[in-house]
Amino acid sequence: RIDMLSTGIKTPVGIKIIGPDLSVLQKVGKEIEGTLNMLPETKSAMGDRAMGGYYLDFDIDREEAARYGLTVGDVQDVIQSAIGGMNITETVEGLERYPVNLRYARALRSTPEDLERMLIPTPTGVQIPIAQVADLTIRRGPPSIKSENSLADTWIYVDITTSDIGGYVERAKKIVAEQVEIPPGYTVLWSGQYEYMQQANARMRLAAPLVLILIFLLLYFNFKTLLEPLVVMASVPFALVGGAWLIYLMGYNLSVAVDVGFIALAGVAAEIGVLVLTFIGHEVERKRAELGRLLSSAEIFQAVLDGTSQRVRAIAMTAAAIIAGLLPIMWSSGTGSSVMQRIAAPMVGGMLTTLVVCLVIVPVFYGMILQIKEKGAVRAATKAQAVETAS
């Protein structure tokens, strides 16, 4: 999974507590863990135990070791070889090589009392038990130490019952801030799929405006005026309404996949709007050329109706083909279907409202604008003619 590879957290939501003291990290982690378990959407919250291990420490007494002519290194060498083991040679078995490790037998090193009787040779030839020169103490310590930004940290793994990761984290942040006191010098980071989602959302906040700007520029280069691009861009939000309805009915939350579906729907809606306006414009120009004059309001309305009628079948077939192609994705249940369904849902629902917007609302709105422009042009032509006649 991408989020696990990038953040290291195996659960949908993870918390990283960063600070210098491992014992404080464990204390804060337990408090946050208990607080999150009170949320109804929390399935389980389990944190690392920064101090959950047991260690046997050899505290070497330098003065006692010096009385026997031993250095700290001499004692440590015996500890390493007798308890930890040391490779002294290797055996060759055909093409295979195996190291030979030498250390005390298990029966001689299984308890602290046995280890205290472990013998150390001195320069005089006398062997003494290690208890003469070192104290053996069992202490608590971290089973493993994680670090981030050069500081130790501990992780809390949170599994949730809801698919609204963003909403859950916002509620969890609020309750943690209210009930858990974070000491100075310690930082709480929210990770897991939430962190990956935040990074993707940041990219989408940059990509979505760029897509809309690019669509507007392409429309401007196509029509060479600002009127038609503005009409098309104003109709796009209304075309997206059907996608929002279907997302709501299916219980999906806003996500990167849903955003991608809406971006694709916006492109299709803009394309269909361009086709409708293009054919309306061609029909208006044809009628002007046919009549040899500016058109009246009724004639413009008829030209809009004729131009739109020429594209009804093509637009309906386009919408039907898109919906028919995406319905199998909506009904699928295999691997990756949850992501693909959220991409397809805005397209399926949005194509229904795109049909209504592009075949009804956009032609009427564009026709009203053409009527206003035509009346302005008629008044300007009449005024110019009157001035010419008077002169």
PDB file of C-alpha atoms in Angstrom, residues 122-242:
ATOM      1  CA  THR A 122      43.221 -12.442  34.956  1.00  0.00           C
ATOM      2  CA  PRO A 123      46.814 -11.698  33.909  1.00  0.00           C
ATOM      3  CA  THR A 124      48.063 -13.746  36.878  1.00  0.00           C
ATOM      4  CA  GLY A 125      46.268 -16.851  35.597  1.00  0.00           C
ATOM      5  CA  VAL A 126      43.576 -16.788  38.269  1.00  0.00           C
ATOM      6  CA  GLN A 127      39.946 -16.918  37.105  1.00  0.00           C
ATOM      7  CA  ILE A 128      37.428 -14.859  39.035  1.00  0.00           C
ATOM      8  CA  PRO A 129      33.631 -14.647  38.764  1.00  0.00           C
ATOM      9  CA  ILE A 130      32.329 -11.586  36.966  1.00  0.00           C
ATOM     10  CA  ALA A 131      30.353 -10.601  40.061  1.00  0.00           C
ATOM     11  CA  GLN A 132      33.701  -9.542  41.610  1.00  0.00           C
ATOM     12  CA  VAL A 133      34.182  -6.732  39.082  1.00  0.00           C
ATOM     13  CA  ALA A 134      30.639  -5.927  37.837  1.00  0.00           C
ATOM     14  CA  ASP A 135      27.093  -5.539  39.136  1.00  0.00           C
ATOM     15  CA  LEU A 136      24.311  -7.223  37.154  1.00  0.00           C
ATOM     16  CA  THR A 137      21.043  -5.224  37.059  1.00  0.00           C
ATOM     17  CA  ILE A 138      17.767  -5.824  35.211  1.00  0.00           C
ATOM     18  CA  ARG A 139      16.333  -2.560  33.873  1.00  0.00           C
ATOM     19  CA  ARG A 140      13.338  -1.518  31.780  1.00  0.00           C
ATOM     20  CA  GLY A 141      14.069  -0.040  28.391  1.00  0.00           C
ATOM     21  CA  PRO A 142      12.691   0.423  24.879  1.00  0.00           C
ATOM     22  CA  PRO A 143      12.323  -2.750  22.791  1.00  0.00           C
ATOM     23  CA  SER A 144      13.115  -0.566  19.788  1.00  0.00           C
ATOM     24  CA  ILE A 145      13.707   3.131  19.264  1.00  0.00           C
ATOM     25  CA  LYS A 146      12.121   4.932  16.333  1.00  0.00           C
ATOM     26  CA  SER A 147      13.380   8.333  15.342  1.00  0.00           C
ATOM     27  CA  GLU A 148      12.241  11.146  13.095  1.00  0.00           C
ATOM     28  CA  ASN A 149      13.958  14.473  12.471  1.00  0.00           C
ATOM     29  CA  SER A 150      16.774  13.345  14.781  1.00  0.00           C
ATOM     30  CA  LEU A 151      14.351  12.888  17.708  1.00  0.00           C
ATOM     31  CA  ALA A 152      12.879   9.767  19.244  1.00  0.00           C
ATOM     32  CA  ASP A 153       9.236   9.090  18.536  1.00  0.00           C
ATOM     33  CA  THR A 154       6.481   6.613  19.293  1.00  0.00           C
ATOM     34  CA  TRP A 155       3.569   5.597  17.079  1.00  0.00           C
ATOM     35  CA  ILE A 156      -0.113   5.018  17.771  1.00  0.00           C
ATOM     36  CA  TYR A 157      -2.029   2.850  15.294  1.00  0.00           C
ATOM     37  CA  VAL A 158      -5.712   3.805  14.954  1.00  0.00           C
ATOM     38  CA  ASP A 159      -8.243   1.666  13.095  1.00  0.00           C
ATOM     39  CA  ILE A 160     -11.610   3.313  12.423  1.00  0.00           C
ATOM     40  CA  THR A 161     -15.093   2.187  11.419  1.00  0.00           C
ATOM     41  CA  THR A 162     -15.900   5.151   9.166  1.00  0.00           C
ATOM     42  CA  SER A 163     -14.588   5.908   5.683  1.00  0.00           C
ATOM     43  CA  ASP A 164     -14.479   9.647   6.404  1.00  0.00           C
ATOM     44  CA  ILE A 165     -10.845   9.779   7.454  1.00  0.00           C
ATOM     45  CA  GLY A 166     -10.597  13.559   7.253  1.00  0.00           C
ATOM     46  CA  GLY A 167     -13.680  14.137   9.403  1.00  0.00           C
ATOM     47  CA  TYR A 168     -12.529  11.567  11.971  1.00  0.00           C
ATOM     48  CA  VAL A 169      -9.095  13.162  12.302  1.00  0.00           C
ATOM     49  CA  GLU A 170     -10.612  16.623  12.789  1.00  0.00           C
ATOM     50  CA  ARG A 171     -12.808  15.328  15.618  1.00  0.00           C
ATOM     51  CA  ALA A 172      -9.899  13.367  17.095  1.00  0.00           C
ATOM     52  CA  LYS A 173      -7.622  16.421  17.011  1.00  0.00           C
ATOM     53  CA  LYS A 174     -10.220  18.422  18.891  1.00  0.00           C
ATOM     54  CA  ILE A 175     -10.745  15.872  21.667  1.00  0.00           C
ATOM     55  CA  VAL A 176      -6.984  15.237  22.032  1.00  0.00           C
ATOM     56  CA  ALA A 177      -6.334  18.985  22.331  1.00  0.00           C
ATOM     57  CA  GLU A 178      -9.027  19.239  25.027  1.00  0.00           C
ATOM     58  CA  GLN A 179      -8.125  16.205  27.148  1.00  0.00           C
ATOM     59  CA  VAL A 180      -4.392  15.545  26.651  1.00  0.00           C
ATOM     60  CA  GLU A 181      -1.671  17.946  27.736  1.00  0.00           C
ATOM     61  CA  ILE A 182       1.300  17.832  25.390  1.00  0.00           C
ATOM     62  CA  PRO A 183       4.513  18.825  27.223  1.00  0.00           C
ATOM     63  CA  PRO A 184       6.692  21.567  25.733  1.00  0.00           C
ATOM     64  CA  GLY A 185       9.207  20.210  23.244  1.00  0.00           C
ATOM     65  CA  TYR A 186       6.935  17.383  22.078  1.00  0.00           C
ATOM     66  CA  THR A 187       5.045  17.262  18.783  1.00  0.00           C
ATOM     67  CA  VAL A 188       2.008  15.243  17.700  1.00  0.00           C
ATOM     68  CA  LEU A 189       1.788  14.440  13.973  1.00  0.00           C
ATOM     69  CA  TRP A 190      -1.191  12.743  12.299  1.00  0.00           C
ATOM     70  CA  SER A 191      -0.084  10.241   9.701  1.00  0.00           C
ATOM     71  CA  GLY A 192      -1.217   7.116   7.844  1.00  0.00           C
ATOM     72  CA  GLN A 193      -3.709   7.433   5.004  1.00  0.00           C
ATOM     73  CA  TYR A 194      -4.656  10.837   6.412  1.00  0.00           C
ATOM     74  CA  GLU A 195      -1.168  12.213   5.722  1.00  0.00           C
ATOM     75  CA  TYR A 196      -1.205  10.784   2.212  1.00  0.00           C
ATOM     76  CA  MET A 197      -4.685  12.253   1.671  1.00  0.00           C
ATOM     77  CA  GLN A 198      -3.499  15.678   2.836  1.00  0.00           C
ATOM     78  CA  GLN A 199      -0.627  15.594   0.370  1.00  0.00           C
ATOM     79  CA  ALA A 200      -2.966  14.574  -2.449  1.00  0.00           C
ATOM     80  CA  ASN A 201      -5.477  17.286  -1.502  1.00  0.00           C
ATOM     81  CA  ALA A 202      -2.716  19.883  -1.595  1.00  0.00           C
ATOM     82  CA  ARG A 203      -1.878  18.812  -5.141  1.00  0.00           C
ATOM     83  CA  MET A 204      -5.565  18.818  -6.103  1.00  0.00           C
ATOM     84  CA  ARG A 205      -5.984  22.375  -4.781  1.00  0.00           C
ATOM     85  CA  LEU A 206      -3.324  23.376  -7.257  1.00  0.00           C
ATOM     86  CA  ALA A 207      -4.452  21.132 -10.118  1.00  0.00           C
ATOM     87  CA  ALA A 208      -8.179  21.995 -10.120  1.00  0.00           C
ATOM     88  CA  PRO A 209      -7.752  25.774 -10.696  1.00  0.00           C
ATOM     89  CA  LEU A 210      -5.117  25.085 -13.338  1.00  0.00           C
ATOM     90  CA  VAL A 211      -7.524  22.775 -15.168  1.00  0.00           C
ATOM     91  CA  LEU A 212     -10.294  25.396 -15.130  1.00  0.00           C
ATOM     92  CA  ILE A 213      -7.913  28.104 -16.326  1.00  0.00           C
ATOM     93  CA  LEU A 214      -6.658  25.840 -19.109  1.00  0.00           C
ATOM     94  CA  ILE A 215     -10.245  25.068 -20.200  1.00  0.00           C
ATOM     95  CA  PHE A 216     -11.054  28.782 -20.272  1.00  0.00           C
ATOM     96  CA  LEU A 217      -7.948  29.589 -22.343  1.00  0.00           C
ATOM     97  CA  LEU A 218      -8.727  26.846 -24.845  1.00  0.00           C
ATOM     98  CA  LEU A 219     -12.279  28.168 -25.179  1.00  0.00           C
ATOM     99  CA  TYR A 220     -10.988  31.703 -25.685  1.00  0.00           C
ATOM    100  CA  PHE A 221      -8.571  30.598 -28.381  1.00  0.00           C
ATOM    101  CA  ASN A 222     -11.414  28.739 -30.089  1.00  0.00           C
ATOM    102  CA  PHE A 223     -14.067  31.518 -30.040  1.00  0.00           C
ATOM    103  CA  LYS A 224     -11.692  34.538 -30.036  1.00  0.00           C
ATOM    104  CA  THR A 225     -14.150  36.350 -27.707  1.00  0.00           C
ATOM    105  CA  LEU A 226     -14.832  36.347 -23.963  1.00  0.00           C
ATOM    106  CA  LEU A 227     -18.613  35.918 -24.182  1.00  0.00           C
ATOM    107  CA  GLU A 228     -18.793  32.265 -25.215  1.00  0.00           C
ATOM    108  CA  PRO A 229     -16.069  31.054 -22.801  1.00  0.00           C
ATOM    109  CA  LEU A 230     -17.818  32.851 -19.938  1.00  0.00           C
ATOM    110  CA  VAL A 231     -21.164  31.238 -20.850  1.00  0.00           C
ATOM    111  CA  VAL A 232     -19.578  27.769 -20.969  1.00  0.00           C
ATOM    112  CA  MET A 233     -17.661  28.208 -17.710  1.00  0.00           C
ATOM    113  CA  ALA A 234     -20.776  29.571 -15.978  1.00  0.00           C
ATOM    114  CA  SER A 235     -22.707  26.444 -16.999  1.00  0.00           C
ATOM    115  CA  VAL A 236     -20.088  23.962 -15.717  1.00  0.00           C
ATOM    116  CA  PRO A 237     -21.028  24.238 -11.992  1.00  0.00           C
ATOM    117  CA  PHE A 238     -24.687  23.496 -12.835  1.00  0.00           C
ATOM    118  CA  ALA A 239     -23.605  20.459 -14.854  1.00  0.00           C
ATOM    119  CA  LEU A 240     -21.767  19.109 -11.777  1.00  0.00           C
ATOM    120  CA  VAL A 241     -24.938  19.102  -9.652  1.00  0.00           C
ATOM    121  CA  GLY A 242     -25.958  15.603 -10.778  1.00  0.00           C
TER     122      GLY A 242
END
